[in-house]
Amino acid sequence: MLHGLAHRVVGMFRRLSLLTVTTFVLSTLLVPIASAQPDVPIADPLPTPGASGIGLELTEVAQLPKSQPVPPPTDTRLVRYNRVNYLGEVPDGSGRMFVPDMNGELYLLDGGIQHAFLDLGAAIGPDFHTHRGLGSGFGFAAFHPDFRSNGKFYTVHTETGSALTTKKPDLPSPVDTQVHGVITEWTASDPRADVFAGTHRELLRVGFASYIHGFQEIGFNPAARWWDEDHHLLYIASGDGGIGVSTTVPQDLALPQGKILRIDPAGRDGVNGQYGIPRANPFVRKAGALGEIYAYGMRDPYRFSWDRVTRRMYMGHIGEKAVDAVYEVRKGANLGWSEREGIWEYRRGDPSCGVFPLPADDAKYGYTYPVTGFDHNRLSSQRPCADSGNALMGGFVYRGSKIPALRGKYVYGEGVKGLLYYAEEREMRAGGPMAASRELMVYVNGQLTTMKALVNDPNRVDLRFGQDAAGELYVLAKANGKVWKVTGARTFASCAPGHDVVAGTGSARSWQPVTPALWQFPGREVVLAQPGAARPGPRRPFEYAVLRKGPEFGSVQVDASVRLDTPVGESNRDVIIVFGHRSDTEFYYAHLSSDNKIYPHNGIFVVNNADRLRLDHQWDAVRSVGAAPAVTDTAWHRVRVKQCTDSGEIAVYLDGSPYPLMTAVDKTFASGRVGFGSFDNVGRVRDLRVQGKGIR
């Protein structure tokens, strides 16, 4: 099932090494096998997903009613506009969409008209629990594939109160159970109705040790045919109840917590006679194991989905303190929690709350490792075991027809900050190297924005995803209760640069340096041979030369090869590409550095009669880190800088990558000249080519 340890770890770094961002090819960087690595916590398990240069166009389609948990919660994370957490299409050909609100209501959206289809909270009664625990309340809804004819759909909710003493869980549950997770089957008398009327019955009840990590998503495989083993079978994501951090419950096949379960709602051979246990389940004939288990070793298996083409199942898993990941889930798979977190060892009780290198004998355990993901980028100022404020929201492989740029991409996100990511599905294979994830931009009405700006909440977006029957994608946010449809995709800085071209720029006559004595022009190359010095006026690069050959440019594309001649041992090495130059105190520049940990390094900047101002989206001021270091050696590197003056979009690419290393939006200067230089280092440029709209 799994490849060897060395192949796994080496392959992962081929996809995810920082060198990927800098060279934009799959790196062949080799790392020592697990046993040779220092046995200390891994400080930065995964690199931050780089920019993709792709932006999703979002169109608002609904805002669901405001709602609140009852009684009012003390946890402010539960106090949102509402708690909508999914969108799907009713499988009856009507085009109606359904949206569950964790505070109790199930809504239908029909051509822009909203219907309160089912008040689940009222139907359950006073034991319905919503006010404690992020997963509490009406967790999810799934409609039977034959809903049009049988009227059946399924829900998951939480109960406390008298249920804890008057109702008995059907599967093994903790002695000190704090909350029940309940799966219910509802049968509508008229499947076409906008408001539910009919009957319901309880299928399955399980107890959990805390108010977190209970039942999460439930669903049917939409790709299953009548001859497939999972046709009309219900999958249930069951969290570890919050105790996997200190126990081996997720690894225990006698317990339902920390597993994906698979049951037959039409069967009757389950322990309570209300559901069936599929004979094809992997542990049906294993002594002491629950036949309901499909896969195991999970902490918080929050969302799962199937690729409609490959029919593979992908699951978004929220990690403990270091790594959130996406897994390809196969029958009988053990995802490793709470022995593993991501592709590293997790040690219960370790005060660092970190992850460690895999042991030398890891292969014998047969764990299934993730196919993509991200780490928590914990701040050094945070307590080691404090909540990092990250939560991976599993999504979908896009197989719709409306947005060709997204085809074959698994779109997912980080829920708290509202970041959108994707990985290529063709690279996401269990047992293989991890696929690189990249960040998607967000546009509304043609304007670049962010999910935080859209919901007008700087703290929590509470991002979720949805999908319709045609495979088109939706984005939801609890922060303002809105639903957006992904209606298009655009490439950042995609303007046509124009037809004016300047090349053959090696002559000294083509350049105007700040300090001519520091420069050499041996022919093909332009060399800054001596470092410059700070000059009066605003803080800006010390030394640069402006290209005087040819016209000024509006929208422009600058292509060149650059080299940093300063010794690699110096951490602040840099060269700059100047563009939009109007005067010595009015211009843009792209700073290409071997360091990305301080404000003035490795970014896109503007000088506008004031100290240089950083513009790029990649700079994280809280963590004091930017895009991956652009140049870390003394080799030649190909760089492209593109400026679109109409939109203000600026992108910097390296070594032929289709993915920008840095991006920014600014309209300060609509035209100017280009140049090359450095702050206080030495370097050179060759093969300079400038193409754009000449301003004469």
PDB file of N, CA, C and O in Angstrom, residues 230-272:
ATOM      1  N   ASP A 230     -20.178   0.571  -2.875  1.00  0.00           N
ATOM      2  CA  ASP A 230     -20.666   1.610  -1.976  1.00  0.00           C
ATOM      3  C   ASP A 230     -21.919   2.308  -2.508  1.00  0.00           C
ATOM      4  O   ASP A 230     -22.269   3.393  -2.058  1.00  0.00           O
ATOM      5  N   HIS A 231     -22.608   1.674  -3.436  1.00  0.00           N
ATOM      6  CA  HIS A 231     -23.851   2.242  -3.951  1.00  0.00           C
ATOM      7  C   HIS A 231     -24.869   2.375  -2.819  1.00  0.00           C
ATOM      8  O   HIS A 231     -25.192   1.395  -2.137  1.00  0.00           O
ATOM      9  N   HIS A 232     -25.338   3.604  -2.571  1.00  0.00           N
ATOM     10  CA  HIS A 232     -26.355   3.910  -1.558  1.00  0.00           C
ATOM     11  C   HIS A 232     -25.880   3.657  -0.133  1.00  0.00           C
ATOM     12  O   HIS A 232     -26.691   3.530   0.780  1.00  0.00           O
ATOM     13  N   LEU A 233     -24.558   3.606   0.058  1.00  0.00           N
ATOM     14  CA  LEU A 233     -24.034   3.475   1.416  1.00  0.00           C
ATOM     15  C   LEU A 233     -23.681   4.851   1.961  1.00  0.00           C
ATOM     16  O   LEU A 233     -23.196   5.720   1.233  1.00  0.00           O
ATOM     17  N   LEU A 234     -23.908   5.035   3.265  1.00  0.00           N
ATOM     18  CA  LEU A 234     -23.697   6.324   3.913  1.00  0.00           C
ATOM     19  C   LEU A 234     -22.357   6.337   4.635  1.00  0.00           C
ATOM     20  O   LEU A 234     -22.091   5.499   5.497  1.00  0.00           O
ATOM     21  N   TYR A 235     -21.508   7.305   4.266  1.00  0.00           N
ATOM     22  CA  TYR A 235     -20.215   7.502   4.929  1.00  0.00           C
ATOM     23  C   TYR A 235     -20.388   8.513   6.058  1.00  0.00           C
ATOM     24  O   TYR A 235     -21.086   9.519   5.906  1.00  0.00           O
ATOM     25  N   ILE A 236     -19.705   8.267   7.182  1.00  0.00           N
ATOM     26  CA  ILE A 236     -19.817   9.114   8.370  1.00  0.00           C
ATOM     27  C   ILE A 236     -18.417   9.429   8.875  1.00  0.00           C
ATOM     28  O   ILE A 236     -17.654   8.523   9.223  1.00  0.00           O
ATOM     29  N   ALA A 237     -18.068  10.712   8.920  1.00  0.00           N
ATOM     30  CA  ALA A 237     -16.783  11.127   9.476  1.00  0.00           C
ATOM     31  C   ALA A 237     -16.948  11.316  10.977  1.00  0.00           C
ATOM     32  O   ALA A 237     -17.684  12.186  11.422  1.00  0.00           O
ATOM     33  N   SER A 238     -16.267  10.495  11.746  1.00  0.00           N
ATOM     34  CA  SER A 238     -16.398  10.495  13.204  1.00  0.00           C
ATOM     35  C   SER A 238     -15.081  10.918  13.828  1.00  0.00           C
ATOM     36  O   SER A 238     -14.066  10.213  13.704  1.00  0.00           O
ATOM     37  N   GLY A 239     -15.073  12.088  14.490  1.00  0.00           N
ATOM     38  CA  GLY A 239     -13.856  12.583  15.115  1.00  0.00           C
ATOM     39  C   GLY A 239     -13.481  11.826  16.361  1.00  0.00           C
ATOM     40  O   GLY A 239     -14.210  10.933  16.830  1.00  0.00           O
ATOM     41  N   ASP A 240     -12.338  12.187  16.936  1.00  0.00           N
ATOM     42  CA  ASP A 240     -11.815  11.448  18.094  1.00  0.00           C
ATOM     43  C   ASP A 240     -12.364  11.948  19.421  1.00  0.00           C
ATOM     44  O   ASP A 240     -11.925  11.506  20.487  1.00  0.00           O
ATOM     45  N   GLY A 241     -13.319  12.890  19.389  1.00  0.00           N
ATOM     46  CA  GLY A 241     -13.882  13.411  20.626  1.00  0.00           C
ATOM     47  C   GLY A 241     -12.921  14.269  21.423  1.00  0.00           C
ATOM     48  O   GLY A 241     -13.162  14.536  22.598  1.00  0.00           O
ATOM     49  N   GLY A 242     -11.818  14.680  20.784  1.00  0.00           N
ATOM     50  CA  GLY A 242     -10.858  15.537  21.462  1.00  0.00           C
ATOM     51  C   GLY A 242      -9.884  14.821  22.367  1.00  0.00           C
ATOM     52  O   GLY A 242      -9.073  15.464  23.032  1.00  0.00           O
ATOM     53  N   ILE A 243      -9.911  13.482  22.392  1.00  0.00           N
ATOM     54  CA  ILE A 243      -9.044  12.759  23.330  1.00  0.00           C
ATOM     55  C   ILE A 243      -7.928  11.983  22.647  1.00  0.00           C
ATOM     56  O   ILE A 243      -7.121  11.337  23.319  1.00  0.00           O
ATOM     57  N   GLY A 244      -7.859  12.062  21.304  1.00  0.00           N
ATOM     58  CA  GLY A 244      -6.757  11.395  20.618  1.00  0.00           C
ATOM     59  C   GLY A 244      -5.415  12.002  20.976  1.00  0.00           C
ATOM     60  O   GLY A 244      -4.381  11.344  20.862  1.00  0.00           O
ATOM     61  N   VAL A 245      -5.425  13.258  21.417  1.00  0.00           N
ATOM     62  CA  VAL A 245      -4.195  13.933  21.798  1.00  0.00           C
ATOM     63  C   VAL A 245      -3.488  13.225  22.945  1.00  0.00           C
ATOM     64  O   VAL A 245      -2.264  13.322  23.095  1.00  0.00           O
ATOM     65  N   SER A 246      -4.244  12.492  23.746  1.00  0.00           N
ATOM     66  CA  SER A 246      -3.635  11.838  24.917  1.00  0.00           C
ATOM     67  C   SER A 246      -3.943  10.346  25.012  1.00  0.00           C
ATOM     68  O   SER A 246      -3.549   9.707  25.986  1.00  0.00           O
ATOM     69  N   THR A 247      -4.639   9.795  24.014  1.00  0.00           N
ATOM     70  CA  THR A 247      -4.988   8.370  24.045  1.00  0.00           C
ATOM     71  C   THR A 247      -4.742   7.748  22.676  1.00  0.00           C
ATOM     72  O   THR A 247      -4.423   8.424  21.705  1.00  0.00           O
ATOM     73  N   THR A 248      -4.947   6.433  22.606  1.00  0.00           N
ATOM     74  CA  THR A 248      -4.822   5.716  21.338  1.00  0.00           C
ATOM     75  C   THR A 248      -6.187   5.361  20.754  1.00  0.00           C
ATOM     76  O   THR A 248      -6.292   4.481  19.904  1.00  0.00           O
ATOM     77  N   VAL A 249      -7.227   6.061  21.188  1.00  0.00           N
ATOM     78  CA  VAL A 249      -8.590   5.771  20.722  1.00  0.00           C
ATOM     79  C   VAL A 249      -8.686   5.724  19.198  1.00  0.00           C
ATOM     80  O   VAL A 249      -9.308   4.808  18.643  1.00  0.00           O
ATOM     81  N   PRO A 250      -8.106   6.671  18.446  1.00  0.00           N
ATOM     82  CA  PRO A 250      -8.253   6.613  16.988  1.00  0.00           C
ATOM     83  C   PRO A 250      -7.643   5.365  16.351  1.00  0.00           C
ATOM     84  O   PRO A 250      -8.009   5.009  15.225  1.00  0.00           O
ATOM     85  N   GLN A 251      -6.718   4.707  17.061  1.00  0.00           N
ATOM     86  CA  GLN A 251      -6.097   3.495  16.534  1.00  0.00           C
ATOM     87  C   GLN A 251      -6.836   2.217  16.944  1.00  0.00           C
ATOM     88  O   GLN A 251      -6.512   1.144  16.447  1.00  0.00           O
ATOM     89  N   ASP A 252      -7.825   2.341  17.807  1.00  0.00           N
ATOM     90  CA  ASP A 252      -8.525   1.176  18.355  1.00  0.00           C
ATOM     91  C   ASP A 252      -9.706   0.810  17.465  1.00  0.00           C
ATOM     92  O   ASP A 252     -10.700   1.537  17.401  1.00  0.00           O
ATOM     93  N   LEU A 253      -9.626  -0.329  16.789  1.00  0.00           N
ATOM     94  CA  LEU A 253     -10.676  -0.748  15.868  1.00  0.00           C
ATOM     95  C   LEU A 253     -11.932  -1.229  16.569  1.00  0.00           C
ATOM     96  O   LEU A 253     -12.942  -1.510  15.909  1.00  0.00           O
ATOM     97  N   ALA A 254     -11.913  -1.273  17.888  1.00  0.00           N
ATOM     98  CA  ALA A 254     -13.118  -1.638  18.639  1.00  0.00           C
ATOM     99  C   ALA A 254     -13.969  -0.413  18.955  1.00  0.00           C
ATOM    100  O   ALA A 254     -15.060  -0.550  19.512  1.00  0.00           O
ATOM    101  N   LEU A 255     -13.463   0.793  18.622  1.00  0.00           N
ATOM    102  CA  LEU A 255     -14.153   2.033  18.966  1.00  0.00           C
ATOM    103  C   LEU A 255     -14.485   2.817  17.697  1.00  0.00           C
ATOM    104  O   LEU A 255     -13.702   2.812  16.740  1.00  0.00           O
ATOM    105  N   PRO A 256     -15.600   3.547  17.668  1.00  0.00           N
ATOM    106  CA  PRO A 256     -15.989   4.288  16.462  1.00  0.00           C
ATOM    107  C   PRO A 256     -15.365   5.677  16.357  1.00  0.00           C
ATOM    108  O   PRO A 256     -15.454   6.305  15.299  1.00  0.00           O
ATOM    109  N   GLN A 257     -14.777   6.179  17.422  1.00  0.00           N
ATOM    110  CA  GLN A 257     -14.238   7.539  17.411  1.00  0.00           C
ATOM    111  C   GLN A 257     -12.906   7.583  16.642  1.00  0.00           C
ATOM    112  O   GLN A 257     -12.080   6.676  16.762  1.00  0.00           O
ATOM    113  N   GLY A 258     -12.713   8.663  15.867  1.00  0.00           N
ATOM    114  CA  GLY A 258     -11.493   8.812  15.090  1.00  0.00           C
ATOM    115  C   GLY A 258     -11.477   7.944  13.854  1.00  0.00           C
ATOM    116  O   GLY A 258     -10.417   7.500  13.408  1.00  0.00           O
ATOM    117  N   LYS A 259     -12.647   7.749  13.253  1.00  0.00           N
ATOM    118  CA  LYS A 259     -12.776   6.834  12.114  1.00  0.00           C
ATOM    119  C   LYS A 259     -13.663   7.450  11.034  1.00  0.00           C
ATOM    120  O   LYS A 259     -14.369   8.433  11.261  1.00  0.00           O
ATOM    121  N   ILE A 260     -13.636   6.846   9.848  1.00  0.00           N
ATOM    122  CA  ILE A 260     -14.708   7.021   8.879  1.00  0.00           C
ATOM    123  C   ILE A 260     -15.502   5.724   8.896  1.00  0.00           C
ATOM    124  O   ILE A 260     -14.943   4.630   8.715  1.00  0.00           O
ATOM    125  N   LEU A 261     -16.793   5.846   9.168  1.00  0.00           N
ATOM    126  CA  LEU A 261     -17.692   4.700   9.207  1.00  0.00           C
ATOM    127  C   LEU A 261     -18.457   4.610   7.887  1.00  0.00           C
ATOM    128  O   LEU A 261     -18.655   5.620   7.193  1.00  0.00           O
ATOM    129  N   ARG A 262     -18.893   3.418   7.540  1.00  0.00           N
ATOM    130  CA  ARG A 262     -19.738   3.241   6.352  1.00  0.00           C
ATOM    131  C   ARG A 262     -20.858   2.276   6.705  1.00  0.00           C
ATOM    132  O   ARG A 262     -20.606   1.144   7.139  1.00  0.00           O
ATOM    133  N   ILE A 263     -22.093   2.745   6.532  1.00  0.00           N
ATOM    134  CA  ILE A 263     -23.250   1.928   6.897  1.00  0.00           C
ATOM    135  C   ILE A 263     -24.257   1.919   5.750  1.00  0.00           C
ATOM    136  O   ILE A 263     -24.199   2.748   4.842  1.00  0.00           O
ATOM    137  N   ASP A 264     -25.192   0.979   5.832  1.00  0.00           N
ATOM    138  CA  ASP A 264     -26.281   0.866   4.861  1.00  0.00           C
ATOM    139  C   ASP A 264     -27.565   1.318   5.533  1.00  0.00           C
ATOM    140  O   ASP A 264     -28.108   0.610   6.382  1.00  0.00           O
ATOM    141  N   PRO A 265     -28.089   2.495   5.190  1.00  0.00           N
ATOM    142  CA  PRO A 265     -29.303   2.979   5.857  1.00  0.00           C
ATOM    143  C   PRO A 265     -30.512   2.068   5.639  1.00  0.00           C
ATOM    144  O   PRO A 265     -31.457   2.090   6.433  1.00  0.00           O
ATOM    145  N   ALA A 266     -30.488   1.269   4.572  1.00  0.00           N
ATOM    146  CA  ALA A 266     -31.618   0.382   4.288  1.00  0.00           C
ATOM    147  C   ALA A 266     -31.469  -0.982   4.951  1.00  0.00           C
ATOM    148  O   ALA A 266     -32.390  -1.796   4.892  1.00  0.00           O
ATOM    149  N   GLY A 267     -30.321  -1.240   5.545  1.00  0.00           N
ATOM    150  CA  GLY A 267     -30.092  -2.526   6.191  1.00  0.00           C
ATOM    151  C   GLY A 267     -30.629  -2.564   7.605  1.00  0.00           C
ATOM    152  O   GLY A 267     -31.078  -1.556   8.155  1.00  0.00           O
ATOM    153  N   ARG A 268     -30.543  -3.737   8.241  1.00  0.00           N
ATOM    154  CA  ARG A 268     -31.068  -3.888   9.595  1.00  0.00           C
ATOM    155  C   ARG A 268     -30.185  -4.778  10.477  1.00  0.00           C
ATOM    156  O   ARG A 268     -30.593  -5.145  11.579  1.00  0.00           O
ATOM    157  N   ASP A 269     -28.987  -5.109  10.026  1.00  0.00           N
ATOM    158  CA  ASP A 269     -28.158  -6.007  10.825  1.00  0.00           C
ATOM    159  C   ASP A 269     -27.152  -5.260  11.690  1.00  0.00           C
ATOM    160  O   ASP A 269     -26.230  -5.862  12.246  1.00  0.00           O
ATOM    161  N   GLY A 270     -27.303  -3.919  11.825  1.00  0.00           N
ATOM    162  CA  GLY A 270     -26.477  -3.163  12.761  1.00  0.00           C
ATOM    163  C   GLY A 270     -26.879  -3.476  14.187  1.00  0.00           C
ATOM    164  O   GLY A 270     -27.897  -4.140  14.441  1.00  0.00           O
ATOM    165  N   VAL A 271     -26.107  -2.972  15.144  1.00  0.00           N
ATOM    166  CA  VAL A 271     -26.325  -3.344  16.546  1.00  0.00           C
ATOM    167  C   VAL A 271     -27.698  -2.945  17.061  1.00  0.00           C
ATOM    168  O   VAL A 271     -28.227  -3.572  17.982  1.00  0.00           O
ATOM    169  N   ASN A 272     -28.300  -1.908  16.489  1.00  0.00           N
ATOM    170  CA  ASN A 272     -29.613  -1.464  16.972  1.00  0.00           C
ATOM    171  C   ASN A 272     -30.748  -1.822  16.027  1.00  0.00           C
ATOM    172  O   ASN A 272     -31.905  -1.447  16.257  1.00  0.00           O
TER     173      ASN A 272
END
